[in-house]
PDB file of C-alpha atoms in Angstrom:
ATOM      1  CA  MET A   1    -103.241 -52.836  96.092  1.00 40.00           C
ATOM      2  CA  THR A   2    -106.195 -52.091  93.823  1.00 41.00           C
ATOM      3  CA  GLY A   3    -109.762 -50.958  94.263  1.00 47.00           C
ATOM      4  CA  SER A   4    -111.313 -47.971  95.992  1.00 50.00           C
ATOM      5  CA  ALA A   5    -108.450 -47.668  98.506  1.00 56.00           C
ATOM      6  CA  GLN A   6    -106.358 -46.311  95.631  1.00 86.00           C
ATOM      7  CA  ARG A   7    -109.008 -43.997  94.204  1.00 96.00           C
ATOM      8  CA  PRO A   8    -108.676 -40.320  95.028  1.00 98.00           C
ATOM      9  CA  LEU A   9    -111.189 -38.768  97.378  1.00 98.00           C
ATOM     10  CA  LEU A  10    -113.376 -35.938  96.133  1.00 98.00           C
ATOM     11  CA  PHE A  11    -114.669 -33.757  98.961  1.00 98.00           C
ATOM     12  CA  LEU A  12    -117.775 -31.988  97.656  1.00 98.00           C
ATOM     13  CA  ASP A  13    -119.459 -28.890  99.017  1.00 98.00           C
ATOM     14  CA  VAL A  14    -123.107 -28.232  98.118  1.00 98.00           C
ATOM     15  CA  ASP A  15    -123.815 -24.492  98.332  1.00 97.00           C
ATOM     16  CA  GLY A  16    -121.930 -22.847  95.488  1.00 97.00           C
ATOM     17  CA  PRO A  17    -120.631 -25.868  93.572  1.00 98.00           C
ATOM     18  CA  LEU A  18    -123.968 -27.701  93.235  1.00 98.00           C
ATOM     19  CA  ILE A  19    -126.460 -24.979  94.157  1.00 96.00           C
ATOM     20  CA  PRO A  20    -125.320 -21.790  92.437  1.00 96.00           C
ATOM     21  CA  PHE A  21    -126.160 -18.532  94.192  1.00 94.00           C
ATOM     22  CA  GLY A  22    -125.268 -14.868  94.392  1.00 92.00           C
ATOM     23  CA  ALA A  23    -125.415 -13.838  90.744  1.00 91.00           C
ATOM     24  CA  THR A  24    -126.621 -10.322  90.113  1.00 91.00           C
ATOM     25  CA  PRO A  25    -129.617  -9.651  87.871  1.00 91.00           C
ATOM     26  CA  ARG A  26    -127.122  -8.302  85.345  1.00 91.00           C
ATOM     27  CA  GLN A  27    -125.198 -11.620  85.395  1.00 91.00           C
ATOM     28  CA  ARG A  28    -128.380 -13.700  85.158  1.00 91.00           C
ATOM     29  CA  PRO A  29    -131.212 -11.501  83.883  1.00 91.00           C
ATOM     30  CA  ASP A  30    -133.517 -14.537  83.604  1.00 91.00           C
ATOM     31  CA  GLY A  31    -132.476 -15.940  86.976  1.00 90.00           C
ATOM     32  CA  TYR A  32    -131.015 -19.366  87.536  1.00 92.00           C
ATOM     33  CA  PRO A  33    -132.159 -22.303  85.455  1.00 91.00           C
ATOM     34  CA  THR A  34    -134.236 -24.863  87.294  1.00 90.00           C
ATOM     35  CA  TYR A  35    -134.374 -28.590  86.728  1.00 90.00           C
ATOM     36  CA  ARG A  36    -136.749 -31.438  87.356  1.00 80.00           C
ATOM     37  CA  THR A  37    -135.926 -35.055  88.002  1.00 67.00           C
ATOM     38  CA  GLY A  38    -137.938 -38.155  88.720  1.00 61.00           C
ATOM     39  CA  ALA A  39    -135.282 -39.390  91.145  1.00 54.00           C
ATOM     40  CA  ALA A  40    -136.490 -37.397  94.137  1.00 50.00           C
ATOM     41  CA  PRO A  41    -140.180 -36.547  93.794  1.00 47.00           C
ATOM     42  CA  GLY A  42    -141.341 -33.863  96.192  1.00 44.00           C
ATOM     43  CA  LYS A  43    -137.851 -32.945  97.393  1.00 50.00           C
ATOM     44  CA  PRO A  44    -137.672 -29.533  95.651  1.00 47.00           C
ATOM     45  CA  GLU A  45    -140.683 -28.414  97.653  1.00 54.00           C
ATOM     46  CA  SER A  46    -138.797 -29.155 100.868  1.00 66.00           C
ATOM     47  CA  ASN A  47    -136.001 -26.844  99.693  1.00 80.00           C
ATOM     48  CA  PRO A  48    -136.716 -24.733  96.623  1.00 81.00           C
ATOM     49  CA  LEU A  49    -133.006 -24.316  95.917  1.00 88.00           C
ATOM     50  CA  LEU A  50    -132.698 -28.021  95.049  1.00 91.00           C
ATOM     51  CA  SER A  51    -134.256 -27.336  91.668  1.00 91.00           C
ATOM     52  CA  ARG A  52    -131.145 -25.283  90.813  1.00 94.00           C
ATOM     53  CA  ILE A  53    -129.039 -28.447  90.908  1.00 95.00           C
ATOM     54  CA  ASP A  54    -128.508 -29.816  87.418  1.00 96.00           C
ATOM     55  CA  PRO A  55    -129.119 -33.591  87.642  1.00 95.00           C
ATOM     56  CA  ALA A  56    -126.442 -34.074  84.931  1.00 95.00           C
ATOM     57  CA  LEU A  57    -123.816 -33.178  87.546  1.00 97.00           C
ATOM     58  CA  GLY A  58    -124.271 -36.611  89.147  1.00 97.00           C
ATOM     59  CA  PRO A  59    -123.029 -38.629  86.156  1.00 98.00           C
ATOM     60  CA  GLY A  60    -120.263 -36.063  85.645  1.00 98.00           C
ATOM     61  CA  LEU A  61    -119.063 -36.490  89.222  1.00 98.00           C
ATOM     62  CA  THR A  62    -119.243 -40.274  88.990  1.00 98.00           C
ATOM     63  CA  ALA A  63    -117.241 -40.247  85.755  1.00 98.00           C
ATOM     64  CA  LEU A  64    -114.315 -38.589  87.556  1.00 98.00           C
ATOM     65  CA  GLY A  65    -113.523 -41.955  89.159  1.00 97.00           C
ATOM     66  CA  CYS A  66    -113.151 -40.690  92.724  1.00 97.00           C
ATOM     67  CA  ASP A  67    -114.608 -41.750  96.034  1.00 98.00           C
ATOM     68  CA  LEU A  68    -117.137 -38.963  96.559  1.00 98.00           C
ATOM     69  CA  VAL A  69    -117.553 -37.586 100.085  1.00 98.00           C
ATOM     70  CA  TRP A  70    -119.950 -34.858 101.193  1.00 98.00           C
ATOM     71  CA  ALA A  71    -117.979 -31.965 102.696  1.00 98.00           C
ATOM     72  CA  THR A  72    -120.871 -29.684 103.488  1.00 97.00           C
ATOM     73  CA  THR A  73    -122.882 -28.307 106.355  1.00 94.00           C
ATOM     74  CA  TRP A  74    -125.830 -30.126 104.794  1.00 95.00           C
ATOM     75  CA  MET A  75    -124.374 -33.212 106.502  1.00 96.00           C
ATOM     76  CA  ASP A  76    -126.763 -36.221 106.213  1.00 95.00           C
ATOM     77  CA  GLU A  77    -129.379 -34.107 104.436  1.00 94.00           C
ATOM     78  CA  ALA A  78    -127.088 -34.221 101.404  1.00 96.00           C
ATOM     79  CA  ASN A  79    -127.784 -37.967 101.193  1.00 96.00           C
ATOM     80  CA  GLU A  80    -131.499 -37.522 101.849  1.00 93.00           C
ATOM     81  CA  CYS A  81    -132.136 -34.732  99.332  1.00 91.00           C
ATOM     82  CA  ILE A  82    -129.242 -34.208  96.954  1.00 95.00           C
ATOM     83  CA  ALA A  83    -127.828 -37.681  96.276  1.00 96.00           C
ATOM     84  CA  PRO A  84    -131.174 -38.983  94.902  1.00 94.00           C
ATOM     85  CA  TRP A  85    -131.604 -35.802  92.845  1.00 93.00           C
ATOM     86  CA  LEU A  86    -128.203 -36.432  91.246  1.00 95.00           C
ATOM     87  CA  GLY A  87    -128.679 -40.189  90.919  1.00 95.00           C
ATOM     88  CA  LEU A  88    -125.853 -40.854  93.368  1.00 97.00           C
ATOM     89  CA  PRO A  89    -125.741 -43.550  96.030  1.00 97.00           C
ATOM     90  CA  GLU A  90    -125.540 -42.599  99.677  1.00 97.00           C
ATOM     91  CA  LEU A  91    -122.102 -41.048 100.199  1.00 98.00           C
ATOM     92  CA  PRO A  92    -119.892 -40.757 103.264  1.00 98.00           C
ATOM     93  CA  VAL A  93    -120.262 -37.445 105.094  1.00 98.00           C
ATOM     94  CA  VAL A  94    -117.455 -35.514 106.759  1.00 97.00           C
ATOM     95  CA  ALA A  95    -118.309 -35.136 110.445  1.00 93.00           C
ATOM     96  CA  TRP A  96    -117.122 -31.660 111.345  1.00 92.00           C
ATOM     97  CA  PRO A  97    -115.398 -31.341 114.716  1.00 86.00           C
ATOM     98  CA  GLU A  98    -116.528 -28.901 117.356  1.00 80.00           C
ATOM     99  CA  PRO A  99    -114.813 -25.505 117.104  1.00 72.00           C
ATOM    100  CA  ALA A 100    -111.412 -25.475 118.763  1.00 63.00           C
ATOM    101  CA  TYR A 101    -108.667 -23.016 119.632  1.00 57.00           C
ATOM    102  CA  ASP A 102    -107.039 -23.698 116.256  1.00 67.00           C
ATOM    103  CA  ASP A 103    -110.155 -22.381 114.527  1.00 64.00           C
ATOM    104  CA  GLU A 104    -109.584 -18.883 115.880  1.00 66.00           C
ATOM    105  CA  LEU A 105    -105.956 -18.972 114.756  1.00 65.00           C
ATOM    106  CA  ASP A 106    -107.004 -20.323 111.371  1.00 67.00           C
ATOM    107  CA  ARG A 107    -109.550 -17.536 110.862  1.00 69.00           C
ATOM    108  CA  ARG A 108    -106.912 -14.973 111.722  1.00 65.00           C
ATOM    109  CA  ASP A 109    -104.575 -16.550 109.163  1.00 76.00           C
ATOM    110  CA  GLY A 110    -107.307 -16.792 106.511  1.00 84.00           C
ATOM    111  CA  LEU A 111    -107.604 -20.585 106.656  1.00 90.00           C
ATOM    112  CA  HIS A 112    -111.040 -22.057 105.966  1.00 92.00           C
ATOM    113  CA  TRP A 113    -112.565 -23.991 108.874  1.00 92.00           C
ATOM    114  CA  LYS A 114    -112.886 -27.105 106.660  1.00 94.00           C
ATOM    115  CA  THR A 115    -109.210 -27.280 105.678  1.00 95.00           C
ATOM    116  CA  ARG A 116    -107.733 -29.094 108.689  1.00 92.00           C
ATOM    117  CA  PRO A 117    -110.580 -31.621 109.005  1.00 94.00           C
ATOM    118  CA  LEU A 118    -110.393 -32.501 105.302  1.00 97.00           C
ATOM    119  CA  VAL A 119    -106.643 -33.088 105.426  1.00 97.00           C
ATOM    120  CA  ASP A 120    -107.183 -35.251 108.515  1.00 95.00           C
ATOM    121  CA  ARG A 121    -109.968 -37.184 106.759  1.00 97.00           C
ATOM    122  CA  ALA A 122    -107.804 -37.755 103.659  1.00 97.00           C
ATOM    123  CA  GLU A 123    -105.176 -39.549 105.773  1.00 96.00           C
ATOM    124  CA  GLY A 124    -102.503 -39.002 103.121  1.00 96.00           C
ATOM    125  CA  ARG A 125    -104.650 -40.108 100.172  1.00 97.00           C
ATOM    126  CA  THR A 126    -104.796 -38.110  96.989  1.00 98.00           C
ATOM    127  CA  PHE A 127    -107.784 -35.786  97.176  1.00 98.00           C
ATOM    128  CA  VAL A 128    -109.726 -33.068  95.451  1.00 98.00           C
ATOM    129  CA  TRP A 129    -111.722 -30.508  97.405  1.00 98.00           C
ATOM    130  CA  VAL A 130    -114.455 -28.711  95.450  1.00 98.00           C
ATOM    131  CA  ASP A 131    -115.777 -25.627  97.243  1.00 98.00           C
ATOM    132  CA  ASP A 132    -116.572 -21.978  96.584  1.00 98.00           C
ATOM    133  CA  GLU A 133    -114.634 -20.611  99.574  1.00 96.00           C
ATOM    134  CA  ILE A 134    -111.120 -21.961  98.973  1.00 97.00           C
ATOM    135  CA  THR A 135    -108.285 -19.424  99.205  1.00 96.00           C
ATOM    136  CA  ALA A 136    -104.537 -19.276  98.672  1.00 96.00           C
ATOM    137  CA  ALA A 137    -104.117 -19.736 102.445  1.00 95.00           C
ATOM    138  CA  ASP A 138    -105.912 -23.096 102.234  1.00 97.00           C
ATOM    139  CA  ARG A 139    -103.772 -24.211  99.304  1.00 98.00           C
ATOM    140  CA  ALA A 140    -100.550 -23.249 101.086  1.00 96.00           C
ATOM    141  CA  TRP A 141    -101.580 -25.013 104.299  1.00 95.00           C
ATOM    142  CA  VAL A 142    -102.534 -28.209 102.479  1.00 97.00           C
ATOM    143  CA  ALA A 143     -99.270 -28.167 100.492  1.00 97.00           C
ATOM    144  CA  ALA A 144     -97.341 -27.908 103.769  1.00 96.00           C
ATOM    145  CA  HIS A 145     -99.352 -30.473 105.763  1.00 96.00           C
ATOM    146  CA  HIS A 146    -100.638 -33.124 103.345  1.00 98.00           C
ATOM    147  CA  PRO A 147     -98.121 -35.704 102.118  1.00 97.00           C
ATOM    148  CA  GLY A 148    -100.027 -36.691  98.971  1.00 96.00           C
ATOM    149  CA  PRO A 149    -101.288 -34.855  95.913  1.00 98.00           C
ATOM    150  CA  ALA A 150    -104.215 -32.531  96.553  1.00 98.00           C
ATOM    151  CA  LEU A 151    -106.222 -30.187  94.368  1.00 98.00           C
ATOM    152  CA  LEU A 152    -108.242 -27.470  96.038  1.00 98.00           C
ATOM    153  CA  HIS A 153    -110.606 -26.403  93.273  1.00 98.00           C
ATOM    154  CA  ARG A 154    -112.560 -23.208  93.813  1.00 98.00           C
ATOM    155  CA  VAL A 155    -115.906 -22.975  92.018  1.00 98.00           C
ATOM    156  CA  ASP A 156    -117.544 -19.644  91.209  1.00 97.00           C
ATOM    157  CA  PRO A 157    -120.701 -19.769  93.370  1.00 97.00           C
ATOM    158  CA  ALA A 158    -122.611 -17.602  90.896  1.00 95.00           C
ATOM    159  CA  GLN A 159    -122.086 -20.296  88.230  1.00 95.00           C
ATOM    160  CA  GLY A 160    -121.786 -23.570  90.131  1.00 97.00           C
ATOM    161  CA  LEU A 161    -119.855 -26.461  88.619  1.00 98.00           C
ATOM    162  CA  THR A 162    -119.330 -25.919  84.894  1.00 97.00           C
ATOM    163  CA  ASP A 163    -117.921 -27.942  82.019  1.00 97.00           C
ATOM    164  CA  ALA A 164    -114.657 -26.014  82.475  1.00 98.00           C
ATOM    165  CA  ASP A 165    -114.515 -27.122  86.131  1.00 98.00           C
ATOM    166  CA  PHE A 166    -115.061 -30.755  85.129  1.00 98.00           C
ATOM    167  CA  ALA A 167    -112.339 -30.474  82.482  1.00 98.00           C
ATOM    168  CA  ALA A 168    -109.887 -29.066  85.057  1.00 98.00           C
ATOM    169  CA  LEU A 169    -110.766 -31.767  87.600  1.00 98.00           C
ATOM    170  CA  ASP A 170    -110.455 -34.533  85.019  1.00 98.00           C
ATOM    171  CA  ALA A 171    -107.089 -33.254  83.743  1.00 98.00           C
ATOM    172  CA  TRP A 172    -105.661 -33.007  87.272  1.00 98.00           C
ATOM    173  CA  LEU A 173    -106.935 -36.447  88.242  1.00 98.00           C
ATOM    174  CA  ARG A 174    -105.464 -38.035  85.106  1.00 96.00           C
ATOM    175  CA  ALA A 175    -102.091 -36.486  85.951  1.00 97.00           C
ATOM    176  CA  ASN A 176    -102.208 -37.564  89.604  1.00 95.00           C
ATOM    177  CA  ARG A 177    -103.429 -41.163  89.562  1.00 84.00           C
TER     178      ARG A 177
END
Protein backbone atom coordinates (compact mmCIF):
# COMPACT_ATOMS: atom_id res chain seq x y z
CA MET A 1 0.00 0.00 0.00
CA THR A 2 1.29 3.48 -0.79
CA GLY A 3 0.14 7.02 -0.22
CA SER A 4 -0.85 8.93 2.89
CA ALA A 5 -2.03 5.78 4.70
CA GLN A 6 1.65 4.89 5.09
CA ARG A 7 2.84 8.35 6.10
CA PRO A 8 3.49 8.91 9.78
CA LEU A 9 1.14 11.16 11.70
CA LEU A 10 2.51 14.29 13.33
CA PHE A 11 0.35 15.48 16.22
CA LEU A 12 1.10 19.18 16.72
CA ASP A 13 0.43 21.32 19.75
CA VAL A 14 0.26 25.11 19.33
CA ASP A 15 1.13 26.80 22.63
CA GLY A 16 4.82 26.18 23.25
CA PRO A 17 5.88 24.54 19.99
CA LEU A 18 4.46 27.19 17.62
CA ILE A 19 3.78 30.08 20.00
CA PRO A 20 6.77 30.33 22.33
CA PHE A 21 6.07 31.65 25.82
CA GLY A 22 7.45 31.84 29.33
CA ALA A 23 10.97 33.11 28.71
CA THR A 24 12.35 35.39 31.38
CA PRO A 25 13.58 38.88 30.52
CA ARG A 26 17.08 37.54 31.12
CA GLN A 27 16.52 34.78 28.51
CA ARG A 28 14.97 37.19 26.00
CA PRO A 29 15.94 40.75 26.94
CA ASP A 30 14.38 42.08 23.71
CA GLY A 31 11.27 39.93 24.04
CA TYR A 32 10.07 37.45 21.47
CA PRO A 33 10.51 38.14 17.78
CA THR A 34 7.34 38.91 15.89
CA TYR A 35 6.50 38.09 12.31
CA ARG A 36 4.19 39.33 9.61
CA THR A 37 2.64 37.37 6.79
CA GLY A 38 0.29 38.18 3.97
CA ALA A 39 -1.41 34.80 4.34
CA ALA A 40 -3.75 35.81 7.15
CA PRO A 41 -4.35 39.57 7.12
CA GLY A 42 -5.91 40.87 10.30
CA LYS A 43 -5.52 37.62 12.23
CA PRO A 44 -2.75 38.84 14.59
CA GLU A 45 -5.11 41.50 15.89
CA SER A 46 -7.58 38.79 16.89
CA ASN A 47 -4.84 37.13 18.96
CA PRO A 48 -1.64 39.11 19.45
CA LEU A 49 0.33 35.95 20.17
CA LEU A 50 -0.08 34.79 16.56
CA SER A 51 2.62 37.21 15.50
CA ARG A 52 5.10 35.11 17.52
CA ILE A 53 4.60 32.22 15.10
CA ASP A 54 7.38 32.13 12.53
CA PRO A 55 5.68 31.55 9.14
CA ALA A 56 8.77 29.55 8.06
CA LEU A 57 7.63 26.77 10.40
CA GLY A 58 4.88 25.83 7.92
CA PRO A 59 7.23 24.78 5.09
CA GLY A 60 9.46 23.07 7.66
CA LEU A 61 6.55 21.01 8.97
CA THR A 62 5.39 20.13 5.47
CA ALA A 63 8.90 19.02 4.50
CA LEU A 64 8.84 16.37 7.24
CA GLY A 65 6.52 14.29 5.04
CA CYS A 66 3.94 13.50 7.71
CA ASP A 67 0.19 13.78 7.88
CA LEU A 68 -0.14 16.82 10.14
CA VAL A 69 -2.90 16.79 12.76
CA TRP A 70 -3.71 19.56 15.24
CA ALA A 71 -3.40 18.21 18.79
CA THR A 72 -4.25 21.38 20.65
CA THR A 73 -6.95 22.99 22.72
CA TRP A 74 -7.16 25.56 19.93
CA MET A 75 -9.25 22.92 18.14
CA ASP A 76 -10.82 24.34 14.91
CA GLU A 77 -9.37 27.79 15.60
CA ALA A 78 -6.00 26.32 14.65
CA ASN A 79 -7.33 25.94 11.09
CA GLU A 80 -8.96 29.37 11.11
CA CYS A 81 -5.99 31.34 12.45
CA ILE A 82 -2.77 29.35 12.43
CA ALA A 83 -2.92 27.19 9.30
CA PRO A 84 -3.24 30.24 6.98
CA TRP A 85 -0.47 32.03 8.89
CA LEU A 86 1.82 29.05 8.26
CA GLY A 87 0.66 28.48 4.69
CA LEU A 88 -0.81 25.10 5.61
CA PRO A 89 -4.05 23.61 4.32
CA GLU A 90 -6.87 22.86 6.72
CA LEU A 91 -5.67 19.99 8.92
CA PRO A 92 -7.55 17.32 10.84
CA VAL A 93 -8.14 18.20 14.49
CA VAL A 94 -8.03 15.77 17.40
CA ALA A 95 -11.42 15.83 19.12
CA TRP A 96 -10.63 15.52 22.80
CA PRO A 97 -12.92 13.24 24.79
CA GLU A 98 -14.77 14.39 27.86
CA PRO A 99 -12.82 13.83 31.09
CA ALA A 100 -13.17 10.30 32.40
CA TYR A 101 -12.19 8.26 35.44
CA ASP A 102 -8.92 7.32 33.72
CA ASP A 103 -7.96 11.00 33.63
CA GLU A 104 -7.76 11.17 37.41
CA LEU A 105 -5.62 8.03 37.50
CA ASP A 106 -3.45 9.39 34.71
CA ARG A 107 -2.86 12.68 36.54
CA ARG A 108 -1.88 10.77 39.65
CA ASP A 109 0.59 8.73 37.59
CA GLY A 110 1.95 11.81 35.79
CA LEU A 111 0.42 10.95 32.41
CA HIS A 112 -0.60 13.88 30.21
CA TRP A 113 -4.32 14.07 29.42
CA LYS A 114 -3.55 13.98 25.67
CA THR A 115 -1.55 10.73 25.75
CA ARG A 116 -4.35 8.15 25.64
CA PRO A 117 -6.43 9.99 23.01
CA LEU A 118 -3.41 10.41 20.72
CA VAL A 119 -2.50 6.73 20.91
CA ASP A 120 -6.15 5.90 20.16
CA ARG A 121 -6.17 8.33 17.22
CA ALA A 122 -2.94 6.86 15.80
CA GLU A 123 -4.56 3.42 15.54
CA GLY A 124 -1.17 1.70 15.40
CA ARG A 125 0.35 4.05 12.81
CA THR A 126 3.79 5.50 13.25
CA PHE A 127 3.46 8.90 14.88
CA VAL A 128 5.28 11.89 16.25
CA TRP A 129 3.80 14.03 18.99
CA VAL A 130 5.25 17.54 19.31
CA ASP A 131 4.31 19.25 22.57
CA ASP A 132 5.89 21.20 25.42
CA GLU A 133 4.36 19.10 28.22
CA ILE A 134 5.57 15.59 27.38
CA THR A 135 7.16 13.63 30.24
CA ALA A 136 8.90 10.31 30.81
CA ALA A 137 5.55 8.92 32.04
CA ASP A 138 3.99 9.67 28.63
CA ARG A 139 6.88 8.03 26.80
CA ALA A 140 6.69 4.91 28.96
CA TRP A 141 2.92 4.62 28.54
CA VAL A 142 3.11 5.00 24.76
CA ALA A 143 5.94 2.43 24.55
CA ALA A 144 3.77 -0.04 26.48
CA HIS A 145 0.47 0.63 24.66
CA HIS A 146 1.27 1.61 21.06
CA PRO A 147 2.27 -1.19 18.69
CA GLY A 148 4.08 1.02 16.17
CA PRO A 149 7.00 3.42 16.32
CA ALA A 150 6.29 6.67 18.15
CA LEU A 151 8.37 9.71 18.98
CA LEU A 152 7.18 11.99 21.75
CA HIS A 153 9.22 15.13 21.14
CA ARG A 154 9.21 17.75 23.87
CA VAL A 155 9.78 21.34 22.75
CA ASP A 156 11.11 24.01 25.10
CA PRO A 157 8.14 26.41 25.33
CA ALA A 158 10.45 29.38 25.91
CA GLN A 159 12.04 28.73 22.49
CA GLY A 160 9.33 27.06 20.41
CA LEU A 161 10.29 24.78 17.54
CA THR A 162 13.93 25.30 16.57
CA ASP A 163 16.22 24.07 13.81
CA ALA A 164 17.54 21.49 16.30
CA ASP A 165 13.99 20.20 16.85
CA PHE A 166 13.44 19.89 13.09
CA ALA A 167 16.75 18.04 12.72
CA ALA A 168 15.77 15.58 15.48
CA LEU A 169 12.31 15.03 13.97
CA ASP A 170 13.73 14.54 10.48
CA ALA A 171 16.38 12.07 11.69
CA TRP A 172 13.83 10.01 13.62
CA LEU A 173 11.37 9.97 10.73
CA ARG A 174 14.06 8.87 8.27
CA ALA A 175 14.95 5.99 10.59
CA ASN A 176 11.32 4.94 11.12
CA ARG A 177 9.72 5.05 7.68
